[in-house]
Short mmCIF file of C-alpha atoms in Angstrom, two decimals:
data_model
loop_
_atom_site.label_atom_id
_atom_site.label_comp_id
_atom_site.label_asym_id
_atom_site.label_seq_id
_atom_site.Cartn_x
_atom_site.Cartn_y
_atom_site.Cartn_z
CA UNK A 1 -30.15 5.40 -17.20
CA UNK A 2 -30.12 1.90 -18.38
CA UNK A 3 -28.50 -0.87 -16.51
CA UNK A 4 -25.60 -2.56 -18.01
CA UNK A 5 -25.73 -6.10 -19.20
CA UNK A 6 -24.27 -8.27 -16.59
CA UNK A 7 -23.89 -11.30 -18.86
CA UNK A 8 -20.83 -13.40 -19.20
CA UNK A 9 -19.44 -11.00 -21.70
CA UNK A 10 -20.02 -7.91 -19.61
CA UNK A 11 -16.99 -5.74 -18.88
CA UNK A 12 -15.51 -6.54 -15.45
CA UNK A 13 -14.50 -3.03 -14.67
CA UNK A 14 -18.12 -1.95 -15.39
CA UNK A 15 -19.46 -4.59 -13.30
CA UNK A 16 -17.04 -3.99 -10.25
CA UNK A 17 -17.73 -0.16 -10.48
CA UNK A 18 -21.51 -0.68 -10.42
CA UNK A 19 -21.47 -3.15 -7.55
CA UNK A 20 -19.04 -0.95 -5.53
CA UNK A 21 -21.32 2.31 -6.30
CA UNK A 22 -24.48 0.56 -5.41
CA UNK A 23 -22.75 -0.47 -1.91
CA UNK A 24 -21.52 2.87 -1.35
CA UNK A 25 -24.68 4.55 -1.97
CA UNK A 26 -26.18 2.19 0.79
CA UNK A 27 -23.66 3.09 3.17
CA UNK A 28 -21.03 0.29 2.70
CA UNK A 29 -17.72 2.07 1.73
CA UNK A 30 -15.68 0.14 -0.91
CA UNK A 31 -12.07 1.58 -1.00
CA UNK A 32 -10.22 1.44 -4.27
CA UNK A 33 -7.90 -1.40 -3.28
CA UNK A 34 -10.91 -3.52 -2.56
CA UNK A 35 -12.28 -3.11 -5.73
CA UNK A 36 -8.92 -4.21 -7.20
CA UNK A 37 -9.16 -7.37 -5.16
CA UNK A 38 -12.50 -7.90 -6.43
CA UNK A 39 -11.12 -7.73 -9.88
CA UNK A 40 -8.36 -10.09 -9.46
CA UNK A 41 -10.56 -12.45 -7.36
CA UNK A 42 -13.12 -12.87 -10.12
CA UNK A 43 -10.41 -13.13 -12.80
CA UNK A 44 -8.64 -15.92 -10.77
CA UNK A 45 -11.81 -17.64 -9.62
CA UNK A 46 -13.78 -17.62 -12.80
CA UNK A 47 -17.30 -18.03 -11.03
CA UNK A 48 -19.78 -19.92 -13.15
CA UNK A 49 -22.73 -19.53 -10.80
CA UNK A 50 -24.16 -16.61 -8.87
CA UNK A 51 -23.71 -18.50 -5.68
CA UNK A 52 -19.90 -18.49 -6.64
CA UNK A 53 -19.86 -14.92 -7.65
CA UNK A 54 -21.66 -14.05 -4.30
CA UNK A 55 -18.82 -15.47 -2.15
CA UNK A 56 -16.06 -14.12 -4.17
CA UNK A 57 -17.63 -10.83 -3.73
CA UNK A 58 -18.23 -10.98 -0.34
CA UNK A 59 -14.82 -11.98 0.82
CA UNK A 60 -13.07 -9.32 -1.19
CA UNK A 61 -15.47 -6.57 -0.58
CA UNK A 62 -16.85 -6.83 2.83
CA UNK A 63 -14.78 -6.67 6.10
CA UNK A 64 -17.69 -5.76 8.80
CA UNK A 65 -20.35 -8.16 9.71
CA UNK A 66 -22.84 -5.43 10.26
CA UNK A 67 -22.45 -4.76 6.31
CA UNK A 68 -23.73 -8.13 5.32
CA UNK A 69 -27.44 -7.51 5.25
CA UNK A 70 -26.94 -4.47 3.07
CA UNK A 71 -24.48 -6.48 0.72
CA UNK A 72 -27.03 -9.30 0.40
CA UNK A 73 -29.80 -6.84 -0.51
CA UNK A 74 -27.58 -4.94 -3.09
CA UNK A 75 -26.12 -8.16 -4.51
CA UNK A 76 -29.66 -9.89 -4.85
CA UNK A 77 -30.92 -6.62 -6.63
CA UNK A 78 -28.07 -6.21 -9.01
CA UNK A 79 -27.65 -10.01 -9.92
CA UNK A 80 -31.22 -11.16 -9.69
CA UNK A 81 -30.48 -13.68 -7.06
CA UNK A 82 -32.75 -14.92 -4.44
CA UNK A 83 -33.54 -12.92 -1.25
CA UNK A 84 -31.86 -15.44 0.83
CA UNK A 85 -27.98 -15.51 1.15
CA UNK A 86 -26.39 -18.55 -0.35
CA UNK A 87 -25.49 -21.41 2.24
CA UNK A 88 -22.20 -21.01 4.01
CA UNK A 89 -19.56 -23.26 2.31
CA UNK A 90 -18.43 -24.53 5.72
CA UNK A 91 -21.69 -26.34 6.09
CA UNK A 92 -20.99 -28.32 3.19
CA UNK A 93 -17.42 -29.11 4.29
CA UNK A 94 -18.51 -30.38 7.72
CA UNK A 95 -16.38 -27.99 9.41
CA UNK A 96 -16.42 -28.67 13.12
CA UNK A 97 -14.91 -25.27 13.97
CA UNK A 98 -17.81 -23.39 12.24
CA UNK A 99 -19.34 -22.06 15.58
CA UNK A 100 -21.27 -18.98 14.20
CA UNK A 101 -24.86 -18.99 15.09
CA UNK A 102 -27.11 -20.20 12.21
CA UNK A 103 -28.11 -16.77 10.98
CA UNK A 104 -24.58 -15.61 10.82
CA UNK A 105 -23.27 -18.76 9.26
CA UNK A 106 -25.47 -18.03 6.43
CA UNK A 107 -24.22 -14.57 6.07
CA UNK A 108 -27.17 -12.64 7.83
CA UNK A 109 -30.90 -13.06 8.43
CA UNK A 110 -33.03 -13.03 5.27
CA UNK A 111 -35.01 -9.79 4.65
CA UNK A 112 -38.88 -10.39 5.06
CA UNK A 113 -40.41 -11.58 1.75
CA UNK A 114 -43.75 -10.49 0.24
CA UNK A 115 -46.64 -12.80 0.71
CA UNK A 116 -46.86 -13.52 -2.93
CA UNK A 117 -43.02 -13.68 -3.48
CA UNK A 118 -41.91 -16.94 -5.06
CA UNK A 119 -39.46 -19.13 -2.82
CA UNK A 120 -35.85 -18.55 -3.20
CA UNK A 121 -34.02 -20.93 -5.67
CA UNK A 122 -32.49 -23.93 -4.23
CA UNK A 123 -28.72 -24.55 -4.62
CA UNK A 124 -29.36 -26.85 -7.48
CA UNK A 125 -31.66 -24.18 -9.21
CA UNK A 126 -29.14 -21.48 -8.98
CA UNK A 127 -28.77 -19.62 -12.18
CA UNK A 128 -25.35 -19.37 -13.90
CA UNK A 129 -23.60 -16.22 -14.59
CA UNK A 130 -24.59 -16.54 -18.20
CA UNK A 131 -28.26 -16.34 -17.07
CA UNK A 132 -27.83 -13.25 -14.99
CA UNK A 133 -28.90 -10.35 -16.85
CA UNK A 134 -31.00 -12.16 -19.51
CA UNK A 135 -34.43 -10.57 -19.36
CA UNK A 136 -36.12 -13.16 -21.59
CA UNK A 137 -35.36 -16.15 -23.71
CA UNK A 138 -34.68 -14.50 -27.30
CA UNK A 139 -34.47 -17.90 -28.86
CA UNK A 140 -31.22 -16.97 -30.40
CA UNK A 141 -28.61 -19.78 -30.95
CA UNK A 142 -25.54 -19.37 -28.69
CA UNK A 143 -22.51 -18.48 -30.50
CA UNK A 144 -19.86 -21.27 -30.71
CA UNK A 145 -17.11 -18.75 -30.20
CA UNK A 146 -18.00 -17.38 -26.86
CA UNK A 147 -16.23 -14.29 -25.59
CA UNK A 148 -13.73 -15.14 -22.87
CA UNK A 149 -16.02 -13.45 -20.18
CA UNK A 150 -15.68 -10.78 -17.65
CA UNK A 151 -12.56 -12.42 -16.13
CA UNK A 152 -10.76 -11.79 -19.69
CA UNK A 153 -11.52 -8.01 -19.53
CA UNK A 154 -8.80 -5.91 -17.74
CA UNK A 155 -9.95 -3.52 -15.23
CA UNK A 156 -9.51 0.31 -15.78
CA UNK A 157 -8.31 0.44 -12.48
CA UNK A 158 -5.42 -2.23 -13.13
CA UNK A 159 -4.41 -0.27 -16.28
CA UNK A 160 -4.24 3.01 -14.43
CA UNK A 161 -2.00 1.36 -11.66
CA UNK A 162 0.51 0.39 -14.37
CA UNK A 163 0.28 3.71 -16.47
CA UNK A 164 3.34 5.92 -16.35
CA UNK A 165 2.83 9.10 -14.56
CA UNK A 166 4.26 11.14 -17.64
CA UNK A 167 1.52 9.79 -19.68
CA UNK A 168 -1.47 10.53 -17.44
CA UNK A 169 -3.78 13.43 -17.94
CA UNK A 170 -5.00 15.82 -15.14
CA UNK A 171 -7.89 13.54 -14.27
CA UNK A 172 -5.90 10.53 -14.22
CA UNK A 173 -3.27 12.28 -11.90
CA UNK A 174 -6.18 13.35 -9.45
CA UNK A 175 -7.36 9.57 -9.28
CA UNK A 176 -3.65 8.45 -8.77
CA UNK A 177 -3.26 10.78 -6.04
CA UNK A 178 -6.26 9.49 -4.30
CA UNK A 179 -4.95 5.88 -4.67
CA UNK A 180 -1.60 6.87 -3.45
CA UNK A 181 -2.98 8.85 -0.50
CA UNK A 182 -4.54 5.49 0.63
CA UNK A 183 -1.34 3.62 0.46
CA UNK A 184 0.10 2.78 3.95
CA UNK A 185 3.60 3.59 4.82
CA UNK A 186 5.26 1.44 7.43
CA UNK A 187 8.74 2.32 8.55
CA UNK A 188 11.14 -0.75 9.44
CA UNK A 189 11.82 -1.44 12.93
CA UNK A 190 15.26 -1.71 14.63
CA UNK A 191 16.20 -3.35 18.05
CA UNK A 192 16.09 -1.02 20.96
CA UNK A 193 16.92 -1.34 24.71
CA UNK A 194 16.21 -4.53 26.87
CA UNK A 195 13.03 -4.07 28.92
CA UNK A 196 12.11 -5.84 32.00
CA UNK A 197 9.06 -7.80 32.04
CA UNK A 198 7.38 -10.48 34.46
CA UNK A 199 5.89 -12.24 31.47
CA UNK A 200 7.76 -14.36 28.98
CA UNK A 201 11.11 -13.02 27.84
CA UNK A 202 14.32 -14.10 26.17
CA UNK A 203 16.65 -13.98 29.11
CA UNK A 204 16.70 -13.43 32.85
CA UNK A 205 17.38 -10.03 34.23
CA UNK A 206 19.73 -10.98 36.91
CA UNK A 207 19.98 -7.37 38.59
CA UNK A 208 16.41 -6.90 38.93
CA UNK A 209 15.75 -10.46 40.19
CA UNK A 210 18.35 -10.18 42.79
CA UNK A 211 16.92 -6.82 43.95
CA UNK A 212 13.40 -8.31 44.02
CA UNK A 213 14.76 -11.53 46.08
CA UNK A 214 15.89 -9.10 48.74
CA UNK A 215 12.31 -8.59 49.56
CA UNK A 216 11.59 -12.32 50.11
CA UNK A 217 14.54 -13.20 52.29
CA UNK A 218 17.05 -13.70 49.38
CA UNK A 219 14.76 -16.22 47.89
CA UNK A 220 14.09 -15.27 43.99
CA UNK A 221 10.54 -16.22 44.11
CA UNK A 222 9.69 -14.42 40.96
CA UNK A 223 12.22 -13.99 38.33
CA UNK A 224 12.38 -10.95 36.20
CA UNK A 225 12.98 -11.57 32.57
CA UNK A 226 13.76 -8.99 29.85
CA UNK A 227 13.13 -8.79 26.06
CA UNK A 228 14.32 -6.61 23.20
CA UNK A 229 11.96 -4.11 22.15
CA UNK A 230 11.76 -2.65 18.86
CA UNK A 231 11.29 1.00 17.57
CA UNK A 232 10.58 2.43 14.13
CA UNK A 233 13.72 3.52 11.94
CA UNK A 234 13.77 6.97 10.91
CA UNK A 235 12.80 7.40 7.24
CA UNK A 236 14.15 10.33 5.19
CA UNK A 237 12.72 11.24 1.58
CA UNK A 238 14.45 13.60 -0.81
CA UNK A 239 12.56 14.22 -3.91
CA UNK A 240 13.89 15.83 -7.07
CA UNK A 241 11.48 18.70 -8.27
CA UNK A 242 13.64 20.00 -11.24
CA UNK A 243 12.31 20.26 -14.74
CA UNK A 244 13.15 16.85 -15.82
CA UNK A 245 11.07 15.44 -12.89
CA UNK A 246 7.91 17.57 -13.20
CA UNK A 247 5.71 14.73 -14.53
CA UNK A 248 6.59 12.47 -11.58
CA UNK A 249 6.87 15.05 -8.86
CA UNK A 250 3.27 15.75 -8.80
CA UNK A 251 2.50 12.28 -7.54
CA UNK A 252 5.67 11.99 -5.30
CA UNK A 253 4.75 14.99 -3.58
CA UNK A 254 1.62 12.97 -2.32
CA UNK A 255 3.94 10.18 -1.21
CA UNK A 256 6.00 12.56 0.75
CA UNK A 257 3.22 13.87 2.53
CA UNK A 258 1.62 10.26 3.16
CA UNK A 259 5.11 9.26 4.71
CA UNK A 260 5.31 12.52 6.87
CA UNK A 261 1.83 11.88 8.08
CA UNK A 262 1.90 8.03 8.47
CA UNK A 263 5.62 7.18 9.24
CA UNK A 264 6.71 10.59 10.75
CA UNK A 265 9.28 10.74 7.75
CA UNK A 266 11.33 13.62 7.05
CA UNK A 267 10.76 15.21 3.72
CA UNK A 268 12.93 17.31 1.62
CA UNK A 269 12.56 18.68 -1.94
CA UNK A 270 15.61 19.81 -4.04
CA UNK A 271 16.53 21.17 -7.49
CA UNK A 272 19.48 23.33 -7.24
CA UNK A 273 19.17 23.67 -3.33
CA UNK A 274 17.62 21.48 -0.46
CA UNK A 275 14.41 22.64 1.04
CA UNK A 276 12.93 20.94 4.18
CA UNK A 277 9.26 20.62 3.95
CA UNK A 278 8.18 18.28 6.50
CA UNK A 279 6.14 20.92 8.59
CA UNK A 280 4.54 22.42 5.53
CA UNK A 281 3.23 18.84 4.59
CA UNK A 282 1.88 17.97 7.76
CA UNK A 283 0.76 21.32 9.48
CA UNK A 284 -2.61 22.98 8.64
CA UNK A 285 -5.13 21.46 6.10
CA UNK A 286 -3.97 18.30 4.25
CA UNK A 287 -5.40 19.42 1.05
CA UNK A 288 -2.94 22.44 1.05
CA UNK A 289 0.07 20.75 2.11
CA UNK A 290 1.67 20.24 -1.31
CA UNK A 291 0.70 23.82 -2.24
CA UNK A 292 2.71 24.95 0.95
CA UNK A 293 5.68 22.67 0.11
CA UNK A 294 6.04 23.93 -3.56
CA UNK A 295 5.92 27.47 -2.01
CA UNK A 296 9.08 26.69 -0.05
CA UNK A 297 10.83 25.50 -3.25
CA UNK A 298 11.28 28.51 -5.62
CA UNK A 299 13.91 26.55 -7.71
CA UNK A 300 11.44 24.03 -8.82
CA UNK A 301 11.23 23.21 -12.43
CA UNK A 302 14.88 24.47 -12.92
CA UNK A 303 18.14 22.79 -12.97
CA UNK A 304 19.46 19.87 -11.03
CA UNK A 305 22.39 19.89 -8.40
CA UNK A 306 22.00 16.54 -6.65
CA UNK A 307 25.38 16.40 -5.18
CA UNK A 308 25.08 19.85 -3.71
CA UNK A 309 21.68 19.03 -2.34
CA UNK A 310 22.79 15.82 -0.63
CA UNK A 311 25.84 17.61 0.85
CA UNK A 312 23.64 20.29 2.37
CA UNK A 313 21.59 17.72 4.00
CA UNK A 314 24.62 15.86 5.43
CA UNK A 315 26.18 19.00 6.51
CA UNK A 316 23.08 19.97 8.58
CA UNK A 317 20.39 17.53 9.50
CA UNK A 318 22.31 14.45 8.57
CA UNK A 319 25.28 15.11 10.45
CA UNK A 320 23.00 16.00 13.52
CA UNK A 321 21.80 12.52 13.56
CA UNK A 322 19.00 12.48 11.08
CA UNK A 323 20.67 10.15 8.79
CA UNK A 324 22.39 8.06 11.21
CA UNK A 325 20.60 4.43 11.07
CA UNK A 326 17.88 5.73 8.88
CA UNK A 327 16.24 4.55 5.71
CA UNK A 328 17.05 7.36 3.08
CA UNK A 329 14.94 7.48 -0.18
CA UNK A 330 16.36 9.59 -3.09
CA UNK A 331 13.77 10.14 -5.89
CA UNK A 332 15.67 11.51 -8.76
CA UNK A 333 16.39 10.65 -12.64
CA UNK A 334 20.06 11.25 -11.90
CA UNK A 335 20.65 14.04 -14.44
CA UNK A 336 23.24 16.01 -12.72
CA UNK A 337 24.29 19.39 -14.03
CA UNK A 338 27.29 19.81 -11.63
CA UNK A 339 30.19 17.63 -11.15
CA UNK A 340 29.09 13.92 -10.78
CA UNK A 341 32.10 13.34 -8.75
CA UNK A 342 30.86 15.39 -5.90
CA UNK A 343 27.46 13.42 -6.07
CA UNK A 344 29.59 10.20 -5.73
CA UNK A 345 31.50 11.54 -2.62
CA UNK A 346 28.33 12.60 -0.92
CA UNK A 347 26.61 9.29 -1.70
CA UNK A 348 29.38 7.51 -0.09
CA UNK A 349 29.05 9.56 3.00
CA UNK A 350 25.35 8.87 3.03
CA UNK A 351 26.00 5.25 2.59
CA UNK A 352 28.27 5.01 5.72
CA UNK A 353 25.65 6.87 7.95
CA UNK A 354 22.29 5.37 6.69
CA UNK A 355 20.94 1.98 7.47
CA UNK A 356 19.85 1.69 3.88
CA UNK A 357 19.90 3.84 0.81
CA UNK A 358 16.95 3.40 -1.87
CA UNK A 359 17.15 5.36 -5.19
CA UNK A 360 14.11 5.70 -7.12
CA UNK A 361 14.48 6.40 -10.81
CA UNK A 362 11.14 6.71 -12.87
CA UNK A 363 13.20 6.43 -16.19
CA UNK A 364 14.35 2.86 -15.10
CA UNK A 365 11.23 1.44 -16.76
CA UNK A 366 12.07 2.93 -20.05
CA UNK A 367 13.05 0.16 -22.84
CA UNK A 368 16.87 -0.26 -23.08
CA UNK A 369 17.46 2.01 -20.07
CA UNK A 370 20.91 1.96 -18.72
CA UNK A 371 22.36 4.24 -15.78
CA UNK A 372 24.79 5.88 -18.01
CA UNK A 373 23.97 9.49 -16.98
CA UNK A 374 26.83 11.01 -15.11
CA UNK A 375 25.10 11.51 -11.83
CA UNK A 376 23.32 8.17 -11.80
CA UNK A 377 26.58 6.21 -12.50
CA UNK A 378 28.36 7.93 -9.81
CA UNK A 379 25.53 7.30 -7.11
CA UNK A 380 24.78 3.61 -7.99
CA UNK A 381 27.68 1.99 -6.35
CA UNK A 382 26.58 3.66 -3.06
CA UNK A 383 22.80 2.64 -3.41
CA UNK A 384 21.36 -0.53 -1.71
CA UNK A 385 18.15 -0.73 -3.75
CA UNK A 386 17.64 0.80 -7.22
CA UNK A 387 14.13 0.51 -8.07
CA UNK A 388 11.79 2.08 -10.71
CA UNK A 389 9.12 4.63 -9.92
CA UNK A 390 7.27 5.55 -12.85
CA UNK A 391 3.61 4.04 -11.83
CA UNK A 392 1.30 3.66 -8.97
CA UNK A 393 2.39 -0.02 -8.74
CA UNK A 394 5.95 0.85 -8.65
CA UNK A 395 5.08 3.28 -5.87
CA UNK A 396 3.75 0.35 -4.05
CA UNK A 397 6.92 -1.35 -4.65
CA UNK A 398 8.76 1.53 -3.02
CA UNK A 399 6.58 1.39 0.21
CA UNK A 400 7.39 -2.28 0.41
CA UNK A 401 11.11 -1.78 -0.12
CA UNK A 402 11.00 0.72 2.78
CA UNK A 403 9.25 -1.54 5.01
CA UNK A 404 11.58 -4.64 4.13
CA UNK A 405 14.73 -2.48 4.22
CA UNK A 406 17.75 -4.74 5.36
CA UNK A 407 20.53 -2.29 5.14
CA UNK A 408 22.63 -3.88 2.32
CA UNK A 409 22.67 -5.08 -1.20
CA UNK A 410 21.89 -8.50 -2.20
CA UNK A 411 24.78 -10.85 -1.44
CA UNK A 412 27.06 -8.15 -0.12
CA UNK A 413 28.11 -7.65 3.58
CA UNK A 414 28.28 -4.11 4.88
CA UNK A 415 30.66 -4.00 7.91
CA UNK A 416 31.26 -1.01 10.00
CA UNK A 417 27.76 0.28 9.53
CA UNK A 418 25.84 1.90 12.38
CA UNK A 419 22.56 0.11 13.59
#
């Protein structure tokens, strides 16, 4: 297999994929998000020398010190750099806090060189990125209108992250599921009870301080303070798996599984009826979780009764306390086949119980979209965050919205809500 040309006009996605693949072959795992970081860093930094490209690649791809020798060897073999790692930039800044040992400050000990090997190039002799990959001087005149370079080529991963799920083929959906499975879901926190502590605290716990003082003749030698602890809020996700949402449900099922596993979220599917699927997603092999969940939803790919599904949730688990103070996420396009008034009433009930209500509508990203559908128009007044959900990037936006839930629409107060 011929090596790709790593000159200035090389495809950025090809270079990044090749570097990540070489590192993985030598035991240095490179997750997809780090490959995306590498693309963004190179595009923003615009390296002009191999030295600069080395540091941009190192800070974006490597997070463990023991991987540095392997990274140096792979980078040197791929980009034709010298066997010694480039000098640490901190040494040129005169950084007094650079306390790493000399070998670590340079990246890692240099591998042994052959007796007849030429000395590594100095900093002034460092080849430029234009020179890397040139096997020999062909004598051709440089073109006046140079290509914008690797920094101007969009990464295939970046394009996939922005692509609408409905336009993706089976292979792209499989890759997106792998990307979504690596996304971290963090539940917001809420204040819990005061806890006593002998360390720093916000206020003095008078009761415990006086009780402890009785052991020392009434003299409060040690003051007991207290601090407010925080616990994660409950997260509830209700996903529409009706016929109009099939193109998006195949990815959001993976989101539900990740939320149930990572944030102990409660997951439900609905079309014409509500189906709790949390146990199906988290118990047993992870690969079969989505299949088990869909087996519990016989009405999938059918009609949509959003109002009836939310009413069933509030009359059962929601009324028992699951929705109280929780972050509730509804994933649906809002196409309600039943009376939209029922959906409006149930969303008002949910709004009063939950800490925050987030509605994800994949159709929102369409040009000229307006929430004119009966169900969407009835639910929107009772929603705190209304976001799009058509791509992997918007899924990350959903996870950020869950983590940053504040329990109220922007600029509006919400009195009388439970904590």
